[in-house]
Short mmCIF file of N, CA and C in Angstrom, two decimals:
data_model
loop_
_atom_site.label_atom_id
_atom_site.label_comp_id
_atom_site.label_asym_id
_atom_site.label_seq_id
_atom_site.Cartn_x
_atom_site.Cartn_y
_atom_site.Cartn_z
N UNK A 298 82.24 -77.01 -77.62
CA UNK A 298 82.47 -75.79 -76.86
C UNK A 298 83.51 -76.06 -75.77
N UNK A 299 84.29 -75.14 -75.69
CA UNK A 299 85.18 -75.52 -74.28
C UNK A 299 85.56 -73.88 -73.77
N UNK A 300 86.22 -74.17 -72.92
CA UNK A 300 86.75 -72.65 -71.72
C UNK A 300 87.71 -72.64 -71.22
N UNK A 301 88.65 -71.84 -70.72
CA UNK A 301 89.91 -71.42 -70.11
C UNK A 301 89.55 -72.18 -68.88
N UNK A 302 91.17 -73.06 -68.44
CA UNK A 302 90.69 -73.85 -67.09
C UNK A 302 90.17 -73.09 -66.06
N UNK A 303 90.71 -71.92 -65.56
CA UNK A 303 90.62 -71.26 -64.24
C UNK A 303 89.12 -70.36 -64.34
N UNK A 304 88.92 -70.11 -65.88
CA UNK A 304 87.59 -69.78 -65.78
C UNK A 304 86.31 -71.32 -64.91
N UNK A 305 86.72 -72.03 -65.90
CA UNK A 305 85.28 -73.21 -65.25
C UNK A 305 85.61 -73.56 -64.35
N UNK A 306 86.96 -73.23 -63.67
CA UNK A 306 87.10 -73.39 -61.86
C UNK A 306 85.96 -72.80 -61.35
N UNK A 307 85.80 -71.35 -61.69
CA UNK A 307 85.11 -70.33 -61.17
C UNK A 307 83.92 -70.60 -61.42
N UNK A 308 83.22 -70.45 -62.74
CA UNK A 308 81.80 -70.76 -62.95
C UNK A 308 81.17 -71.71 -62.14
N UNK A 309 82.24 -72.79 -62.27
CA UNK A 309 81.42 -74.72 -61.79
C UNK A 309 81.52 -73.91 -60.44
N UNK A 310 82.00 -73.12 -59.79
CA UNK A 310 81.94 -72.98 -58.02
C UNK A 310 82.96 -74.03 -57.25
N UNK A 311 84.18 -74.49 -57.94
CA UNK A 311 84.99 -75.20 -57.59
C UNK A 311 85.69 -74.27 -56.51
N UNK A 312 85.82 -73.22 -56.91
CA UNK A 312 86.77 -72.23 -56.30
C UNK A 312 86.54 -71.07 -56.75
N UNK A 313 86.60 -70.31 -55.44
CA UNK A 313 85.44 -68.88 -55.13
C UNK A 313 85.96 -68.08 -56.52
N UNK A 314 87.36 -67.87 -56.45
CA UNK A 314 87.48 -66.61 -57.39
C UNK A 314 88.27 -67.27 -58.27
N UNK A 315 88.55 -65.91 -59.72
CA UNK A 315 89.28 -66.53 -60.52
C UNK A 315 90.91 -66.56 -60.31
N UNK A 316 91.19 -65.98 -59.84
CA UNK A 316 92.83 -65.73 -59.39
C UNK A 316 92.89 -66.63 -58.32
N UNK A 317 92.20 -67.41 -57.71
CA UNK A 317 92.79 -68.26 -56.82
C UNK A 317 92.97 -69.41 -57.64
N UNK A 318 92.07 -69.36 -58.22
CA UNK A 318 92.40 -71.03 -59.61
C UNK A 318 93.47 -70.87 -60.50
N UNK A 319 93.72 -69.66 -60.76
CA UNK A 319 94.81 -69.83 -61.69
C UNK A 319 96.11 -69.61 -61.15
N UNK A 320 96.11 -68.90 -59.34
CA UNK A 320 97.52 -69.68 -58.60
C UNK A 320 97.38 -71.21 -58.61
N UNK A 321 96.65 -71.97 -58.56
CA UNK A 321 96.87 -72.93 -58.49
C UNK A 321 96.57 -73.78 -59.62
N UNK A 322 96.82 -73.11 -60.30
CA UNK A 322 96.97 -74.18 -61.83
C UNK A 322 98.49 -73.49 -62.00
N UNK A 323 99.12 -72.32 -61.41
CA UNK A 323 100.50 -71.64 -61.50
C UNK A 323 101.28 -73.00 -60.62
N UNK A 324 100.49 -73.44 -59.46
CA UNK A 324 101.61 -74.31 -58.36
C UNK A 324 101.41 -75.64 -58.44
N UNK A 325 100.69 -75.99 -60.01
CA UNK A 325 100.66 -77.05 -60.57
C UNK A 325 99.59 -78.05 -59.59
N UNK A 326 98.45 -77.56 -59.10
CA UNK A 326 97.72 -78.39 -58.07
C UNK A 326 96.45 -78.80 -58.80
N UNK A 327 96.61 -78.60 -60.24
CA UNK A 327 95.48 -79.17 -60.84
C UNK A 327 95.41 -79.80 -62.09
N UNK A 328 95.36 -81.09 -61.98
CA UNK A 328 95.30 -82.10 -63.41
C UNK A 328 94.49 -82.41 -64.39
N UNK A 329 94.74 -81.79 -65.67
CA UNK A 329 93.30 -82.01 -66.68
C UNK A 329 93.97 -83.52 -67.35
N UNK A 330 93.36 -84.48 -67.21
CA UNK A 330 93.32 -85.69 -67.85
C UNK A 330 95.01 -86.54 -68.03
N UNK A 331 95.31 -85.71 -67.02
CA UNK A 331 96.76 -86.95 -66.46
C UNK A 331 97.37 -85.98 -66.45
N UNK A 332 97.39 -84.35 -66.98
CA UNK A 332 98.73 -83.04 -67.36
C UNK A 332 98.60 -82.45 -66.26
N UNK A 333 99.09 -81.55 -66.01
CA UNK A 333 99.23 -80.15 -65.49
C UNK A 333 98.71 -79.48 -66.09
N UNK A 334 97.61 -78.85 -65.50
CA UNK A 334 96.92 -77.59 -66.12
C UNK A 334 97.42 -76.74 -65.79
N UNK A 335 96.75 -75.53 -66.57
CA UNK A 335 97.84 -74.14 -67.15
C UNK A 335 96.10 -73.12 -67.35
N UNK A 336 96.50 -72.17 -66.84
CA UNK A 336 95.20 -71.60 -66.83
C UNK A 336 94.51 -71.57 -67.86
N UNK A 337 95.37 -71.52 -69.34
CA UNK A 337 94.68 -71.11 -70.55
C UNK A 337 94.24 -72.86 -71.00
N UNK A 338 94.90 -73.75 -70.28
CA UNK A 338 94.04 -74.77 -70.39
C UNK A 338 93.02 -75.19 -71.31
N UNK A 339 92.54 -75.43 -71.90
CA UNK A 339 90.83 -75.90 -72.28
C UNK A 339 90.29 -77.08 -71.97
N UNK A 340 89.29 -76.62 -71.22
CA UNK A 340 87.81 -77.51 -70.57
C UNK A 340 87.17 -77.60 -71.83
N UNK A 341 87.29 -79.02 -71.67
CA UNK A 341 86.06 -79.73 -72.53
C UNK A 341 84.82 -80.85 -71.97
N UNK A 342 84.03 -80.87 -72.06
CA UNK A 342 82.57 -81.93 -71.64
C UNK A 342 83.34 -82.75 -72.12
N UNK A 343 83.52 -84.11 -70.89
CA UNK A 343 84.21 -85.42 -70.61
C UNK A 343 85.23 -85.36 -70.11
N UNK A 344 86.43 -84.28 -70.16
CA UNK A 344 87.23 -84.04 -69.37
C UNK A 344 87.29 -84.75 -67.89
N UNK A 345 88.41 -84.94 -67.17
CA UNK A 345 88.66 -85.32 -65.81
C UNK A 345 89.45 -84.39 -64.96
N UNK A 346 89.22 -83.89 -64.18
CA UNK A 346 90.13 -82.94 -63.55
C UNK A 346 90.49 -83.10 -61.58
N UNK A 347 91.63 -83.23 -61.39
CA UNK A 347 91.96 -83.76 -60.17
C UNK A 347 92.47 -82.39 -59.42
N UNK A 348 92.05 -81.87 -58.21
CA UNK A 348 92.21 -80.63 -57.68
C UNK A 348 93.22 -81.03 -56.77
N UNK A 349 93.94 -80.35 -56.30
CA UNK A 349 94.47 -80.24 -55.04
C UNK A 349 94.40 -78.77 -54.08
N UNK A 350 93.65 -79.37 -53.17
CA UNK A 350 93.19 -78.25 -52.30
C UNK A 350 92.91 -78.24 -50.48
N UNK A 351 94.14 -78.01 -50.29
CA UNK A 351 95.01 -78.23 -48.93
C UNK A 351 95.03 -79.70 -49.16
N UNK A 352 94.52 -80.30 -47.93
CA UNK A 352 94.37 -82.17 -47.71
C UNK A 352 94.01 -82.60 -48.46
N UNK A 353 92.98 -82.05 -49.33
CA UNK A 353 91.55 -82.40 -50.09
C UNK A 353 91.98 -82.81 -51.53
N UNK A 354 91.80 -83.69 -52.08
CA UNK A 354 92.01 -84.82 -53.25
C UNK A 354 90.73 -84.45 -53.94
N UNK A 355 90.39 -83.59 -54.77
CA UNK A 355 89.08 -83.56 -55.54
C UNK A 355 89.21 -83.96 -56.95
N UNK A 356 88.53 -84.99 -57.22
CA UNK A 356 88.32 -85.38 -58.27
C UNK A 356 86.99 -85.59 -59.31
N UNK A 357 87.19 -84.76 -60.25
CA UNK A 357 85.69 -83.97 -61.13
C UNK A 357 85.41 -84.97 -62.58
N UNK A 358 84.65 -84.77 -63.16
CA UNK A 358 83.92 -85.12 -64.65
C UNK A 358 83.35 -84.68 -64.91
N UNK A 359 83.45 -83.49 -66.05
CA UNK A 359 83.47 -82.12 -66.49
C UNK A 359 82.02 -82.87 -67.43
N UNK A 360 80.67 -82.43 -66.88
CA UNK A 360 79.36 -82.61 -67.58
C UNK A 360 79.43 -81.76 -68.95
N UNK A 361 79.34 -80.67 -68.79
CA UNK A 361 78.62 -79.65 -69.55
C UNK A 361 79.78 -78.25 -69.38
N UNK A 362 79.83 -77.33 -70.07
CA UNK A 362 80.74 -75.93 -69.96
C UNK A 362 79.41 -75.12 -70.05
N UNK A 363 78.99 -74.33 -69.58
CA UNK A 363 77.76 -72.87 -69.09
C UNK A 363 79.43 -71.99 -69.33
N UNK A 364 78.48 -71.11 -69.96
CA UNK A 364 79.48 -69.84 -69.69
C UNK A 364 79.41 -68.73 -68.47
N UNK A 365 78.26 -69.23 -67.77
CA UNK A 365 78.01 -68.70 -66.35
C UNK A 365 77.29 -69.76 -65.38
N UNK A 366 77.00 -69.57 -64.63
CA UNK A 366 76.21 -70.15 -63.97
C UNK A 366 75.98 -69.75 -62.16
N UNK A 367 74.92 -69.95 -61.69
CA UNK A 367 74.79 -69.58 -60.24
C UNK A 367 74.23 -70.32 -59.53
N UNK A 368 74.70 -70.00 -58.44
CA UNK A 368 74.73 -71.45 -57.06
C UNK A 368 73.68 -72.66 -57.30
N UNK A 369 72.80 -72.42 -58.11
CA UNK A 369 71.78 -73.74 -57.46
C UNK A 369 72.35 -74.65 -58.74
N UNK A 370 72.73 -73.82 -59.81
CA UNK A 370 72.90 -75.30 -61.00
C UNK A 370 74.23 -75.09 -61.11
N UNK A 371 75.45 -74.31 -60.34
CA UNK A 371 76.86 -74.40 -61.31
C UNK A 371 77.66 -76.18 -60.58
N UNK A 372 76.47 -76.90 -60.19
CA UNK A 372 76.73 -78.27 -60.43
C UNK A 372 76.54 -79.43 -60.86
N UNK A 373 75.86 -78.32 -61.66
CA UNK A 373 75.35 -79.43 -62.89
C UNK A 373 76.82 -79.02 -64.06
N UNK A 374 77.20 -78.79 -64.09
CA UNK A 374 78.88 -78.49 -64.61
C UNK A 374 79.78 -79.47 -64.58
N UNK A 375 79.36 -80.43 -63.26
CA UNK A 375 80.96 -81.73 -63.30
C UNK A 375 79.93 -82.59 -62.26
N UNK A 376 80.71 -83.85 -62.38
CA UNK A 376 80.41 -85.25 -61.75
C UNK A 376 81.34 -85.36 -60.82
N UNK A 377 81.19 -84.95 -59.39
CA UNK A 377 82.18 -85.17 -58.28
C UNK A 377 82.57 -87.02 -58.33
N UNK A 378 83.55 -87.34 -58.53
CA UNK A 378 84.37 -89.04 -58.69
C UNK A 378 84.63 -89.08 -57.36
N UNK A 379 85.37 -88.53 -57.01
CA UNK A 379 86.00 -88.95 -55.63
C UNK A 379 86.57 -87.50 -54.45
N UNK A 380 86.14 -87.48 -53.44
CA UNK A 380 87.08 -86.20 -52.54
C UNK A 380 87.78 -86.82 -51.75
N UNK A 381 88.84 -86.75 -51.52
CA UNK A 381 89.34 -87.73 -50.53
C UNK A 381 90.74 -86.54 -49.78
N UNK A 382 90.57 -87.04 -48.54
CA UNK A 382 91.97 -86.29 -47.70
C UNK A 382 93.30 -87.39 -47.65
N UNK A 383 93.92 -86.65 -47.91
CA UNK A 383 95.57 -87.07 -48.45
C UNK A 383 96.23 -86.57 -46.90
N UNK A 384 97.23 -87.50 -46.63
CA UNK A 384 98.24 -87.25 -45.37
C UNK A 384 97.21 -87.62 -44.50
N UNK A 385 97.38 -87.25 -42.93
CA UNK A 385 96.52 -87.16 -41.41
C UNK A 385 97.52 -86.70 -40.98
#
């Protein structure tokens, strides 16, 4: 099973809405497994995905794809690797 990137932005609760994920898969701030993601993208379980979001270095491991999900489990969706702030 897999999903449009900017959708499992949204579901996993990476990022509030769906049009903000897919500007920023437009300004190239998000890496599926070394590329540039592209909204139509596809998320797959094992996937790696590296965010950029302001300072913030987020780096994911895509568990499972839900075709929905709400606040208490949409993190059971990915394996946070690393967050880290870039620049000072």
């Amino acid at each position: 099973m897999f999903m449009r990137l900017d959708k499992f932005l949204k579901v996993s609760r990476l990022v509030k809405r769906r049009e903000v994920a897919k500007s920023l898969c437009d300004d190239g701030d998000v890496v599926i497994n070394g590329k540039i993601g592209k909204p139509s993208s596809e998320v797959n379980a094992g996937d790696e995905l590296v965010l950029m979001l302001g300072k913030h270095k987020v780096t994911v491991k895509v568990k499972e794809i839900k075709p929905f999900a709400n606040k208490s489990n949409a993190q059971e969706c990915y394996d946070l690797v690393a967050d880290e702030i870039i620049g000072g």
